[in-house]
XYZ file of C-alpha atoms in Angstrom:
476
model
C -12.629 96.551 -40.016
C -13.919 95.010 -36.772
C -16.390 92.851 -38.669
C -13.549 91.772 -40.969
C -11.479 90.556 -38.011
C -14.478 88.643 -36.690
C -14.991 86.941 -40.058
C -11.305 85.993 -40.090
C -11.681 84.467 -36.624
C -14.669 82.426 -37.802
C -12.634 81.119 -40.742
C -9.816 80.055 -38.392
C -12.289 78.224 -36.135
C -13.792 76.415 -39.098
C -10.294 75.463 -40.250
C -9.426 73.938 -36.865
C -12.710 72.037 -36.840
C -12.176 70.690 -40.338
C -8.630 69.598 -39.446
C -10.055 67.732 -36.458
C -12.401 65.888 -38.807
C -9.392 64.033 -40.241
C -9.126 62.166 -36.905
C -12.640 60.731 -37.219
C -12.580 57.147 -38.518
C -15.637 55.630 -36.821
C -18.680 56.469 -34.710
C -16.783 56.190 -31.405
C -14.215 58.735 -32.646
C -17.045 61.032 -33.681
C -18.976 60.672 -30.412
C -16.262 60.347 -27.745
C -12.923 61.180 -29.466
C -11.751 57.611 -28.920
C -11.663 58.103 -25.110
C -8.130 59.427 -25.456
C -8.064 63.017 -24.148
C -5.781 64.322 -21.370
C -6.809 66.316 -18.292
C -6.151 69.801 -19.686
C -8.283 69.153 -22.782
C -11.181 67.679 -20.770
C -11.082 70.560 -18.304
C -10.977 73.055 -21.180
C -13.993 71.414 -22.838
C -16.030 71.434 -19.615
C -15.175 75.074 -18.933
C -15.609 76.337 -22.501
C -18.847 74.443 -23.099
C -20.515 75.827 -19.985
C -19.007 79.293 -20.291
C -21.515 80.187 -22.964
C -23.599 83.097 -24.204
C -25.651 83.130 -21.015
C -22.465 83.619 -18.948
C -21.229 86.665 -20.881
C -24.557 88.208 -21.940
C -27.449 86.563 -20.078
C -26.131 86.311 -16.503
C -24.855 89.919 -16.366
C -28.203 91.122 -17.756
C -30.063 89.245 -15.020
C -27.653 90.596 -12.377
C -28.222 94.165 -13.564
C -32.005 93.767 -13.539
C -32.228 91.804 -10.272
C -29.421 90.942 -7.818
C -27.018 88.114 -6.954
C -29.917 85.894 -5.870
C -31.224 85.989 -9.438
C -28.160 83.973 -10.454
C -28.950 80.990 -8.222
C -29.538 78.726 -11.222
C -26.465 79.866 -13.142
C -23.609 80.082 -12.248
C -24.373 78.627 -8.785
C -26.544 75.702 -9.929
C -24.472 75.059 -13.045
C -21.220 74.873 -11.056
C -22.896 72.607 -8.495
C -23.908 70.255 -11.317
C -20.357 69.897 -12.640
C -18.813 69.310 -9.221
C -21.498 66.765 -8.270
C -21.167 64.961 -11.591
C -17.412 64.708 -11.244
C -17.467 63.480 -7.648
C -20.474 61.118 -7.687
C -21.260 60.109 -11.278
C -18.200 60.325 -13.557
C -16.294 57.335 -12.175
C -19.264 54.940 -12.121
C -20.435 55.881 -15.609
C -16.924 55.831 -17.091
C -16.427 52.252 -15.916
C -19.580 51.155 -17.765
C -17.950 52.070 -21.122
C -21.143 53.625 -22.514
C -21.472 55.608 -25.725
C -24.178 57.964 -24.428
C -25.689 58.608 -21.021
C -29.036 57.294 -22.276
C -27.333 53.901 -22.766
C -27.298 53.692 -18.962
C -31.104 53.654 -18.812
C -31.247 50.720 -21.230
C -28.573 48.781 -19.344
C -30.115 49.449 -15.917
C -33.825 49.397 -16.803
C -35.086 48.658 -20.335
C -35.439 49.981 -23.876
C -38.597 52.017 -23.110
C -36.895 53.945 -20.324
C -33.951 54.556 -22.653
C -36.181 56.016 -25.373
C -38.220 58.225 -23.027
C -35.214 59.652 -21.224
C -33.342 59.995 -24.518
C -36.165 62.077 -25.999
C -36.322 64.203 -22.818
C -32.580 64.841 -22.994
C -32.820 65.828 -26.664
C -35.724 68.225 -26.022
C -33.852 69.901 -23.175
C -31.139 71.005 -25.593
C -33.475 73.042 -27.776
C -33.381 75.944 -25.335
C -29.671 75.764 -24.573
C -28.404 75.543 -28.157
C -30.934 78.131 -29.272
C -29.584 80.523 -26.631
C -26.119 80.265 -28.190
C -27.409 80.752 -31.734
C -29.497 83.712 -30.542
C -26.378 85.245 -28.999
C -24.470 84.853 -32.276
C -27.276 86.729 -33.991
C -27.030 89.487 -31.382
C -23.251 89.804 -31.913
C -23.592 90.128 -35.689
C -26.365 92.693 -35.186
C -24.217 94.825 -32.866
C -21.059 94.533 -34.996
C -22.839 95.602 -38.160
C -24.599 98.534 -36.463
C -27.933 96.960 -37.292
C -27.217 96.303 -40.985
C -27.413 92.571 -40.200
C -30.626 91.898 -38.319
C -30.534 89.559 -35.348
C -32.584 87.015 -37.300
C -30.076 87.091 -40.177
C -27.247 86.807 -37.651
C -28.889 83.699 -36.200
C -28.884 82.065 -39.637
C -25.210 82.965 -40.225
C -24.140 81.741 -36.786
C -26.015 78.466 -37.095
C -24.392 77.771 -40.464
C -20.866 78.386 -39.114
C -21.290 76.154 -36.055
C -22.933 73.417 -38.104
C -20.115 73.433 -40.650
C -17.330 72.290 -38.332
C -19.451 70.251 -35.906
C -21.030 68.188 -38.686
C -17.781 66.671 -39.938
C -15.451 66.555 -36.941
C -17.838 65.632 -34.143
C -16.208 65.371 -30.719
C -12.717 65.798 -32.136
C -13.749 69.162 -33.577
C -15.348 70.122 -30.281
C -12.195 69.122 -28.364
C -9.673 71.010 -30.510
C -11.775 74.109 -31.162
C -12.835 74.479 -27.523
C -9.238 74.186 -26.328
C -8.275 76.999 -28.705
C -11.376 78.956 -27.739
C -10.739 78.583 -23.991
C -7.358 80.270 -24.412
C -9.016 83.141 -26.286
C -11.808 83.394 -23.682
C -9.538 83.566 -20.625
C -6.828 85.844 -22.051
C -9.335 88.031 -23.867
C -11.680 88.674 -20.951
C -8.823 89.193 -18.466
C -7.344 91.798 -20.830
C -10.702 93.549 -21.258
C -11.265 93.520 -17.482
C -7.846 95.156 -17.013
C -8.735 97.925 -19.487
C -12.170 98.483 -17.966
C -10.761 98.645 -14.433
C -8.549 101.484 -15.662
C -11.665 103.407 -16.690
C -13.425 102.823 -13.357
C -10.458 103.579 -11.094
C -9.968 99.926 -10.186
C -12.117 96.982 -9.141
C -13.022 98.316 -5.691
C -15.186 101.269 -6.882
C -17.297 98.874 -8.983
C -17.806 96.497 -6.043
C -18.637 99.387 -3.690
C -21.178 100.826 -6.145
C -22.826 97.422 -6.616
C -22.963 96.836 -2.838
C -24.514 100.274 -2.252
C -27.142 99.457 -4.893
C -28.059 96.204 -3.125
C -26.787 94.000 -5.941
C -25.160 91.499 -3.580
C -28.420 90.400 -1.972
C -28.397 86.627 -2.284
C -30.675 84.874 0.197
C -34.458 84.842 -0.361
C -37.060 86.383 1.907
C -37.940 84.307 4.969
C -41.206 82.917 3.684
C -42.062 79.497 2.331
C -42.843 80.532 -1.254
C -39.621 82.504 -1.730
C -37.442 79.813 -0.140
C -38.974 77.001 -2.219
C -38.488 79.059 -5.393
C -34.858 79.693 -4.407
C -34.139 76.004 -3.780
C -35.957 75.065 -6.971
C -33.801 77.473 -8.979
C -30.649 75.867 -7.587
C -31.806 72.287 -8.137
C -33.336 72.779 -11.580
C -29.901 73.379 -13.035
C -27.831 71.730 -10.303
C -29.668 68.399 -10.609
C -31.458 68.756 -13.958
C -28.254 69.206 -15.946
C -26.534 66.129 -14.464
C -28.287 63.585 -16.759
C -27.096 65.454 -19.849
C -25.124 64.071 -22.761
C -22.718 67.015 -22.972
C -21.557 66.618 -19.343
C -21.256 62.849 -19.720
C -19.625 63.132 -23.143
C -16.797 65.326 -21.874
C -16.029 62.977 -18.994
C -16.303 60.003 -21.338
C -13.619 61.347 -23.692
C -11.002 61.054 -20.921
C -8.064 58.683 -21.103
C -8.960 57.240 -17.687
C -11.528 57.568 -14.923
C -9.406 59.886 -12.747
C -9.247 62.389 -15.590
C -13.017 61.999 -16.032
C -13.514 62.942 -12.376
C -11.070 65.810 -11.992
C -11.483 67.248 -15.478
C -15.173 67.782 -14.696
C -14.655 69.079 -11.143
C -11.863 71.494 -12.073
C -13.791 72.686 -15.103
C -16.787 73.409 -12.863
C -14.702 75.330 -10.316
C -13.006 77.343 -13.076
C -16.407 78.153 -14.559
C -17.769 79.425 -11.232
C -14.754 81.636 -10.512
C -14.437 83.080 -14.015
C -18.174 83.819 -14.297
C -17.509 86.828 -12.057
C -15.559 88.580 -14.837
C -18.556 89.338 -17.124
C -20.495 90.571 -14.059
C -17.720 93.058 -13.311
C -17.510 94.165 -16.941
C -21.238 94.746 -17.377
C -21.741 96.522 -14.067
C -18.792 98.829 -14.811
C -21.018 100.573 -17.361
C -22.828 102.253 -14.463
C -19.610 104.094 -13.599
C -18.135 104.558 -17.066
C -21.238 105.661 -18.973
C -24.424 105.913 -16.850
C -26.457 107.132 -19.840
C -25.475 104.095 -21.890
C -26.316 101.805 -18.979
C -29.725 103.419 -18.497
C -30.535 103.180 -22.194
C -29.675 99.512 -22.666
C -31.191 98.410 -19.370
C -34.438 99.862 -20.676
C -34.119 98.455 -24.216
C -32.147 95.187 -24.019
C -29.759 94.620 -21.114
C -28.071 91.766 -23.016
C -26.557 94.341 -25.393
C -25.076 96.541 -22.655
C -21.673 94.856 -22.437
C -21.084 94.628 -26.230
C -22.130 98.285 -26.618
C -19.872 99.363 -23.742
C -16.860 97.719 -25.367
C -17.684 99.132 -28.791
C -18.128 102.690 -27.499
C -15.354 102.986 -24.911
C -12.463 100.666 -25.816
C -9.923 100.919 -28.669
C -10.242 98.832 -31.822
C -7.669 96.250 -30.728
C -9.590 95.673 -27.479
C -12.832 95.363 -29.433
C -11.265 92.695 -31.634
C -10.099 90.811 -28.525
C -13.493 91.099 -26.835
C -15.537 89.962 -29.804
C -13.063 87.167 -30.485
C -13.514 86.014 -26.878
C -17.285 86.413 -27.110
C -17.469 84.370 -30.299
C -15.243 81.737 -28.667
C -17.604 81.605 -25.718
C -20.650 81.137 -27.898
C -19.257 78.749 -30.494
C -17.562 76.461 -27.978
C -20.890 75.977 -26.217
C -22.967 75.812 -29.391
C -20.851 73.118 -31.041
C -20.812 70.864 -27.989
C -24.493 71.282 -27.243
C -25.427 70.710 -30.883
C -23.523 67.436 -31.015
C -24.770 66.010 -27.696
C -28.523 65.753 -28.441
C -27.888 64.626 -32.005
C -25.781 61.718 -30.757
C -28.437 60.786 -28.197
C -31.219 60.874 -30.765
C -29.382 58.700 -33.281
C -27.902 56.191 -30.780
C -30.772 55.835 -28.303
C -33.929 56.531 -30.294
C -33.462 56.105 -34.042
C -30.962 53.236 -33.934
C -33.594 50.992 -32.334
C -35.712 51.088 -35.467
C -32.959 49.204 -37.300
C -32.828 46.221 -34.942
C -35.307 44.203 -37.007
C -33.048 44.569 -40.041
C -29.443 43.665 -40.598
C -27.229 44.978 -37.798
C -26.599 48.721 -38.231
C -22.944 49.052 -39.198
C -20.615 51.581 -37.571
C -20.332 53.475 -40.836
C -24.110 53.785 -41.152
C -24.410 54.913 -37.526
C -21.822 57.626 -38.193
C -23.680 58.742 -41.326
C -27.022 58.770 -39.489
C -25.541 60.803 -36.625
C -24.250 63.424 -39.043
C -27.672 63.662 -40.681
C -29.283 64.117 -37.278
C -26.774 66.889 -36.434
C -27.910 68.724 -39.563
C -31.619 68.266 -38.888
C -31.263 69.263 -35.232
C -29.376 72.405 -36.283
C -32.362 73.390 -38.443
C -34.804 72.778 -35.563
C -32.661 74.789 -33.154
C -32.466 77.679 -35.614
C -36.248 77.715 -36.050
C -36.715 77.647 -32.266
C -34.242 80.533 -31.858
C -36.133 82.601 -34.439
C -39.428 81.841 -32.664
C -37.976 82.739 -29.242
C -36.664 85.984 -30.744
C -40.235 86.931 -31.599
C -41.354 86.022 -28.084
C -38.533 88.179 -26.611
C -37.243 85.327 -24.451
C -33.956 86.217 -22.736
C -30.814 84.115 -23.163
C -30.530 83.376 -19.435
C -34.207 82.357 -19.297
C -33.824 80.054 -22.313
C -30.989 78.202 -20.567
C -32.868 78.020 -17.239
C -35.903 76.479 -18.945
C -33.787 73.849 -20.703
C -33.285 71.641 -17.660
C -36.814 71.353 -16.319
C -37.643 68.301 -18.422
C -34.506 66.355 -17.458
C -35.014 67.192 -13.778
C -38.475 65.601 -13.747
C -37.781 62.727 -16.172
C -34.141 61.625 -16.095
C -32.456 62.633 -12.819
C -34.215 60.360 -10.339
C -33.863 57.137 -12.436
C -30.152 57.941 -12.913
C -29.380 58.459 -9.213
C -31.513 55.533 -8.072
C -30.058 53.262 -10.740
C -26.506 54.041 -9.677
C -26.911 54.147 -5.903
C -29.980 52.087 -4.945
C -29.791 48.374 -5.714
C -33.553 47.985 -5.173
C -34.467 50.503 -7.909
C -36.655 48.671 -10.423
C -37.948 49.257 -13.926
C -41.453 49.777 -12.522
C -40.008 52.412 -10.210
C -38.436 54.138 -13.208
C -41.780 54.082 -15.065
C -43.606 55.613 -12.105
C -40.886 58.186 -11.518
C -41.033 59.340 -15.137
C -44.829 59.251 -15.324
C -45.568 61.052 -12.058
C -42.772 63.572 -12.568
C -43.866 64.429 -16.084
C -47.603 64.602 -15.369
C -47.129 66.734 -12.255
C -44.813 69.169 -14.007
C -46.957 69.565 -17.139
C -50.174 69.741 -15.119
C -48.889 72.550 -12.913
C -47.380 74.416 -15.874
C -50.856 74.425 -17.477
C -52.699 75.230 -14.239
C -50.316 78.004 -13.157
C -48.835 79.361 -16.416
C -47.437 82.472 -14.718
C -45.834 80.527 -11.883
C -48.202 81.852 -9.212
C -48.503 78.466 -7.468
C -46.936 77.677 -4.091
C -44.234 75.529 -5.654
C -42.463 75.784 -9.045
C -43.922 73.068 -11.331
C -40.568 71.404 -12.060
C -39.749 71.150 -8.347
C -43.105 69.510 -7.631
C -42.468 67.150 -10.548
C -39.041 66.255 -9.117
C -40.553 65.428 -5.699
C -43.256 63.267 -7.306
C -40.600 61.470 -9.360
C -38.827 60.570 -6.097
C -42.121 59.244 -4.682
C -42.782 57.254 -7.852
C -39.349 55.615 -7.794
C -39.743 54.573 -4.144
C -43.318 53.327 -4.536
C -42.653 51.430 -7.762
C -39.459 49.806 -6.522
C -41.099 48.534 -3.323
C -44.334 47.308 -4.947
C -42.566 45.689 -7.940
C -38.980 44.958 -6.825
C -36.145 44.392 -9.226
C -35.638 40.657 -9.967
C -32.621 39.310 -8.094
C -29.976 37.849 -10.408
């Protein structure tokens, strides 16, 4: 019966997405919803896109295995990214009337920088989208009591998300995520209320976690630990700023003020509400210690779904899994569309410049094809990561390393430093990329003094400064 309700929910989501497709008349509608969305929709999209599988399954699993400091990248770094983007990037980029964030690199530097950063942005999404598809597979596996394997669940989930994203684009993302945000917030608040009744309130859970040392946040007072801590914050806090999904949500706004505050408020809401899954998962230690011990040993990501299935009534299970599916699908649809748009607009479209101008209709068709192809690649990556036993939280953390070392420095310098030159952008990308890859190969287990992506970020800063002073930008 529970699986039947879940299937019904999936059908409703597909229906909303297909209805949204009727609003798509050109590529700009498909990519940015005609820049016509109000504050509450933009805020809902920002919140629902970032409140993904890692927030409900991955972050609590990391918290249970480590402590609060293990969450420095997400939700702390992720929330920092959204607030920073809203305050310092949204207004400037909105005024440029761009279609994708990679368009900025072409306008500010040149076509080569656009292509390189565009490819980096696309690659960064493999891990993030795959994390959502992996989580869908996990949900189907748990709901079916193992009759549907996680690999089969991944295939089913990918097909569902692809179906409504392919046709409706950003309009589908906007309408489905608004519906899904309502389900997420009301559903998880209701589940938290039920769970608090089983634990004797919120206070006993907090006291138990504090006694277990789970609220340790700051690193040890040594250089290696502090650098790793800062790197964890900046990898997601800075690395996810030059991302199409963040830009795309701000760019759908009716005006620049909505672009700013929709992103900031969405980021604040994400940070505050991320505490709810932590409370739910940790409550298992009080409600059913044996269950908690078992799943911490086997797969901590399954602890919360198993707790709900074993200790809450059917109606609550329906609400929880509806909220969980909303969480996953809202993120998966948005993060599937974003790299596909970037790849078609900023990489593939350039190959048509020697022919007749690529019409809007052909660009829309090409973008939809790329969405389909990227969905296949993401599914294959998710199946591979499943074999490697890569955690959902880890998959999301790894996603932003490439954009931190390749795209962040040229974006900030291009917006805020008038001297930043194309040569500086080349050096920033080259030094950042080579340093990061070189250290990843040299220290594959991360035993070096400094995390490879953080060293790459510092070298990118040096490259931008050196290149811009030795080969200044021509004065117009």
